[in-house]
mmCIF file of C-alpha atoms in Angstrom:
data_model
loop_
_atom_site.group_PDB
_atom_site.id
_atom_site.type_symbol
_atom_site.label_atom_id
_atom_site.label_comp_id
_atom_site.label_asym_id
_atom_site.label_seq_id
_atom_site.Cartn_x
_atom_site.Cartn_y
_atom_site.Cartn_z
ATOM 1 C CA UNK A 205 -50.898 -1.461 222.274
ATOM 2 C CA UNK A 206 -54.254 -0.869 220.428
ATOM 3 C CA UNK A 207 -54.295 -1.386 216.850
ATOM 4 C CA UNK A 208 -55.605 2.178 216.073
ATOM 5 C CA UNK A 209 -52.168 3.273 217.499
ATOM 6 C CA UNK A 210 -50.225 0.480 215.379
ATOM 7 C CA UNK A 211 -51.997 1.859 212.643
ATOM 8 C CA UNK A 212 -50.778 5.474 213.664
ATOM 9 C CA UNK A 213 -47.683 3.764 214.396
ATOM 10 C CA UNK A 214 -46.943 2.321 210.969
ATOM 11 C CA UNK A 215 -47.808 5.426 209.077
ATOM 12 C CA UNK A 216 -45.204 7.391 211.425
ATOM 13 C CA UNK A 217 -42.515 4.125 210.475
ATOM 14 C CA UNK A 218 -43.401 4.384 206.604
ATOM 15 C CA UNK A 219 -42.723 8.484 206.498
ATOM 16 C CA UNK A 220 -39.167 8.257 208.639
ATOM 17 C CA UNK A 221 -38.225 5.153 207.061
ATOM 18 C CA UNK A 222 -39.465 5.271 204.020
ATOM 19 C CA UNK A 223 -40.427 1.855 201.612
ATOM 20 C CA UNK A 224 -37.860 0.032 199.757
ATOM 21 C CA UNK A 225 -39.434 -2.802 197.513
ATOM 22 C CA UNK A 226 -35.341 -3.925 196.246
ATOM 23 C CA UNK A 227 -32.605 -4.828 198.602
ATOM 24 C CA UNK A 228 -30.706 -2.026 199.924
ATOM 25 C CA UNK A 229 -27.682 -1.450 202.419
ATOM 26 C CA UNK A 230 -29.152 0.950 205.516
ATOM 27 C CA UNK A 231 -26.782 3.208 206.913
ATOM 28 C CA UNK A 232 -25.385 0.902 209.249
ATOM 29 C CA UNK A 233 -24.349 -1.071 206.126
ATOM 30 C CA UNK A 234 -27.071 -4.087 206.578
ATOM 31 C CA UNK A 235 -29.129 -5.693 203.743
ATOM 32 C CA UNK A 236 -32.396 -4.589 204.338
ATOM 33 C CA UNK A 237 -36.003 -4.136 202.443
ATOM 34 C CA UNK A 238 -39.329 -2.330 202.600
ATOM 35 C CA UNK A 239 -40.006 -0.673 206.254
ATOM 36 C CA UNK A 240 -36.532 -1.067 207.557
ATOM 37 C CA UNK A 241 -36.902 -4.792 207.240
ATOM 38 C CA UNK A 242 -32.719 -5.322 208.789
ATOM 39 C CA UNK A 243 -32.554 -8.825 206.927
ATOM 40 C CA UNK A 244 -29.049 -9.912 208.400
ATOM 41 C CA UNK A 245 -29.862 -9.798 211.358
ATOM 42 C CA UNK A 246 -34.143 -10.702 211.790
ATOM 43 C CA UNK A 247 -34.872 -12.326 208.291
ATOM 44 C CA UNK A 248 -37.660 -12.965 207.577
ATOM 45 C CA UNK A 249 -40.419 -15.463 209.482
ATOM 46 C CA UNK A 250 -41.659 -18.899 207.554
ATOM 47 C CA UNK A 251 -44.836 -17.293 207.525
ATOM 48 C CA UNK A 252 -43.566 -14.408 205.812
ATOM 49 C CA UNK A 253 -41.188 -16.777 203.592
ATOM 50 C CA UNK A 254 -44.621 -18.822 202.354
ATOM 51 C CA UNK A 255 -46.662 -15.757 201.622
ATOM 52 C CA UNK A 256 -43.901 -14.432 199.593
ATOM 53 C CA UNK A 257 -43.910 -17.899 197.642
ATOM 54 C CA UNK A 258 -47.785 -17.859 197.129
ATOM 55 C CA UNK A 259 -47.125 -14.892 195.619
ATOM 56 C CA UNK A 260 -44.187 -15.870 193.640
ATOM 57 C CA UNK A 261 -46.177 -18.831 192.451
ATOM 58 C CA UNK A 262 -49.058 -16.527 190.642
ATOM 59 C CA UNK A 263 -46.350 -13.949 189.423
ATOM 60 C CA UNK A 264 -44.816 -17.234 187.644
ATOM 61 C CA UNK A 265 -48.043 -18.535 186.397
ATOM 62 C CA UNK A 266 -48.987 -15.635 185.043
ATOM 63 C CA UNK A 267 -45.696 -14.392 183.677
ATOM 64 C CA UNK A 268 -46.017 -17.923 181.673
ATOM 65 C CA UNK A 269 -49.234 -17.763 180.621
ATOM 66 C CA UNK A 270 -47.934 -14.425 178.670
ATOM 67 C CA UNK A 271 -44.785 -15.936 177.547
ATOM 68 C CA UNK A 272 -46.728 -19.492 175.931
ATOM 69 C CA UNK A 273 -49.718 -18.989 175.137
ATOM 70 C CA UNK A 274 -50.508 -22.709 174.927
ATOM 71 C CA UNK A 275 -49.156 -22.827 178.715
ATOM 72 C CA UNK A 276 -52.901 -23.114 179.747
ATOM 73 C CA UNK A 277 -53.643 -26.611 177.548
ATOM 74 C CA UNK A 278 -51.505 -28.123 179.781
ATOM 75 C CA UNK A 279 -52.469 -30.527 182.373
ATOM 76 C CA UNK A 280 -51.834 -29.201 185.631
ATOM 77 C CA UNK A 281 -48.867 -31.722 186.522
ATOM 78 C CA UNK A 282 -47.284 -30.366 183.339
ATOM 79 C CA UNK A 283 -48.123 -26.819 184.010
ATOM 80 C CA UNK A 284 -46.767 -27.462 187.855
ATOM 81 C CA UNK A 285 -43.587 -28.755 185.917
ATOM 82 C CA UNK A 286 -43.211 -25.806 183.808
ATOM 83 C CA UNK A 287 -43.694 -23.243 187.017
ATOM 84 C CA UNK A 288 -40.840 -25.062 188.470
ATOM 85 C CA UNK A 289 -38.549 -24.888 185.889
ATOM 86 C CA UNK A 290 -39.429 -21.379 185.703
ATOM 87 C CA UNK A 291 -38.622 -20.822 189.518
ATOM 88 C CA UNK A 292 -35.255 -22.127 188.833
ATOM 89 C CA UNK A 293 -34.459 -20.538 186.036
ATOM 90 C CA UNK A 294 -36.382 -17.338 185.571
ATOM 91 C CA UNK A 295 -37.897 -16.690 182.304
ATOM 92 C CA UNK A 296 -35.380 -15.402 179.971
ATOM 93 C CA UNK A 297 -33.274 -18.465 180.972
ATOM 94 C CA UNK A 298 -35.732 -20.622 180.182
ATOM 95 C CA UNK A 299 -36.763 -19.052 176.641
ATOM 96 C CA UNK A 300 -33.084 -19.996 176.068
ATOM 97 C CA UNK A 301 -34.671 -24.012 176.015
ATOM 98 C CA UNK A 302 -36.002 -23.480 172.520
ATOM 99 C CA UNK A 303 -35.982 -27.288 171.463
ATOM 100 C CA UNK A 304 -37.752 -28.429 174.604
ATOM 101 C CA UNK A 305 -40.363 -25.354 174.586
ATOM 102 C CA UNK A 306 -40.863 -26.599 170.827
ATOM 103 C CA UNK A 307 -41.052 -30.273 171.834
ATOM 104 C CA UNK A 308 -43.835 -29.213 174.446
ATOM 105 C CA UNK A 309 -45.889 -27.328 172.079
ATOM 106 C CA UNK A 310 -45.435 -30.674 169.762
ATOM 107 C CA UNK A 311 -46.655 -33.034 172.448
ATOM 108 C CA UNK A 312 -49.658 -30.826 173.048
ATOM 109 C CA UNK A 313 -50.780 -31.040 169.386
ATOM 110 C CA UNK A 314 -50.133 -35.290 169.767
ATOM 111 C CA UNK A 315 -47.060 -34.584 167.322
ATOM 112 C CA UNK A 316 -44.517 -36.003 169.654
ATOM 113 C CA UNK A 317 -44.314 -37.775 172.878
ATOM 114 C CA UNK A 318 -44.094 -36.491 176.292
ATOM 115 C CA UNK A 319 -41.332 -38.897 176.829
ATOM 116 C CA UNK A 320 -39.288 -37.003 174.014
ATOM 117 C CA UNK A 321 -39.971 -33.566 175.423
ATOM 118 C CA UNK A 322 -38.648 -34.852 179.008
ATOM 119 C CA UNK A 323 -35.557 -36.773 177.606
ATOM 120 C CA UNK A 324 -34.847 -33.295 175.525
ATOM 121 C CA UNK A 325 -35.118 -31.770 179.156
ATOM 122 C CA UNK A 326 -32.243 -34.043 180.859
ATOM 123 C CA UNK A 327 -30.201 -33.753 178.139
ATOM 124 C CA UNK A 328 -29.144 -30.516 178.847
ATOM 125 C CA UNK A 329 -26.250 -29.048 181.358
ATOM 126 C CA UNK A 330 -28.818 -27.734 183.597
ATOM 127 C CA UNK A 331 -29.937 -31.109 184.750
ATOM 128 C CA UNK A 332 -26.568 -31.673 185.476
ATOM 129 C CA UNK A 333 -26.220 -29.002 187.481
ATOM 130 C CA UNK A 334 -29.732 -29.527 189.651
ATOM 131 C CA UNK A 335 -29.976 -33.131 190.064
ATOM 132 C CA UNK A 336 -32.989 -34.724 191.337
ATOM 133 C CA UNK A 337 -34.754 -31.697 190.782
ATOM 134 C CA UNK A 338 -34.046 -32.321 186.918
ATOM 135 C CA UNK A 339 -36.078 -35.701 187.226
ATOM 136 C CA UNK A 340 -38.416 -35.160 188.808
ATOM 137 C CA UNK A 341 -39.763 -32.121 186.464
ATOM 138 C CA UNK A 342 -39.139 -34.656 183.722
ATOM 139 C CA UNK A 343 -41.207 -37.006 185.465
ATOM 140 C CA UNK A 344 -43.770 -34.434 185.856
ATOM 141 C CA UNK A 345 -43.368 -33.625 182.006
ATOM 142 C CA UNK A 346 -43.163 -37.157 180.862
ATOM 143 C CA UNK A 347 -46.289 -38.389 183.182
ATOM 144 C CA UNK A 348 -48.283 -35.312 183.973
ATOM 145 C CA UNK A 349 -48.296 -36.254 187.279
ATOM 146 C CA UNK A 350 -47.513 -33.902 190.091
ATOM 147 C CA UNK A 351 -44.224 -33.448 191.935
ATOM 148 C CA UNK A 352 -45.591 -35.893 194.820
ATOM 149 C CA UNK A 353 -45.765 -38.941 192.509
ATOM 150 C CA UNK A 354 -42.039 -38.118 191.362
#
């Protein structure tokens, strides 16, 4: 098919289905999203899955860079560190980690170490509950190093 017609094609899609940008059950009582996306039974592609973490990525950097506004002195294994811990736990979770969000703001200004602000990080239930993920982002915190070097 040409693309002009796939072009026609998608604008007839978008008026009889419509665009859904939350989860929704269809009428045949699937989980589905945007165009009629049926995601029980197609999912999604790993191509699709990446793109949607690229973008996932910036929302979280950005979202952070509101939320701290010394996010940005960090080194970029320490800002890598704080994106995961964001992924994981979403931002209003991870407000709720006052004494190591304090003990990172320290360690910027030289006031503390980095090794305090990581041990402050495992000693928490949450790094219970993760496991190696939990050292690794305190490696990350503790060394500024990336999560490859963890």
């Amino acid at each position: 098919m040409r693309e002009q017609y796939k072009e026609v094609l998608a604008g007839q899609l978008l008026r009889h289905e419509g665009i859904e940008l939350k989860l929704y059950k269809c009428p045949a009582d699937k989980w589905t999203i945007g165009v009629g996306r049926n995601l029980e039974d197609r999912g999604i592609t790993e191509e699709e899955a990446l793109y949607l973490l690229r973008n996932d990525i910036e929302i979280s950097i950005n979202e952070l860079m509101l939320a701290f506004p010394w996010f940005s002195r960090l080194d970029e294994g320490r800002q890598m560190a704080l994106v995961d811990l964001h992924f994981n736990l979403g931002l209003n979770t991870l407000k709720s980690f006052k004494k190591t969000l304090r003990l990172m703001e320290a360690a910027i200004e030289g006031k503390v170490s980095w090794s305090e602000v990581s041990s402050e990080l495992l000693n928490s239930k949450w790094a219970d509950q993760v496991g190696h993920r939990s050292q690794t982002i305190a490696n990350m915190i503790e060394g500024g190093t990336n999560g490859l070097d963890c």
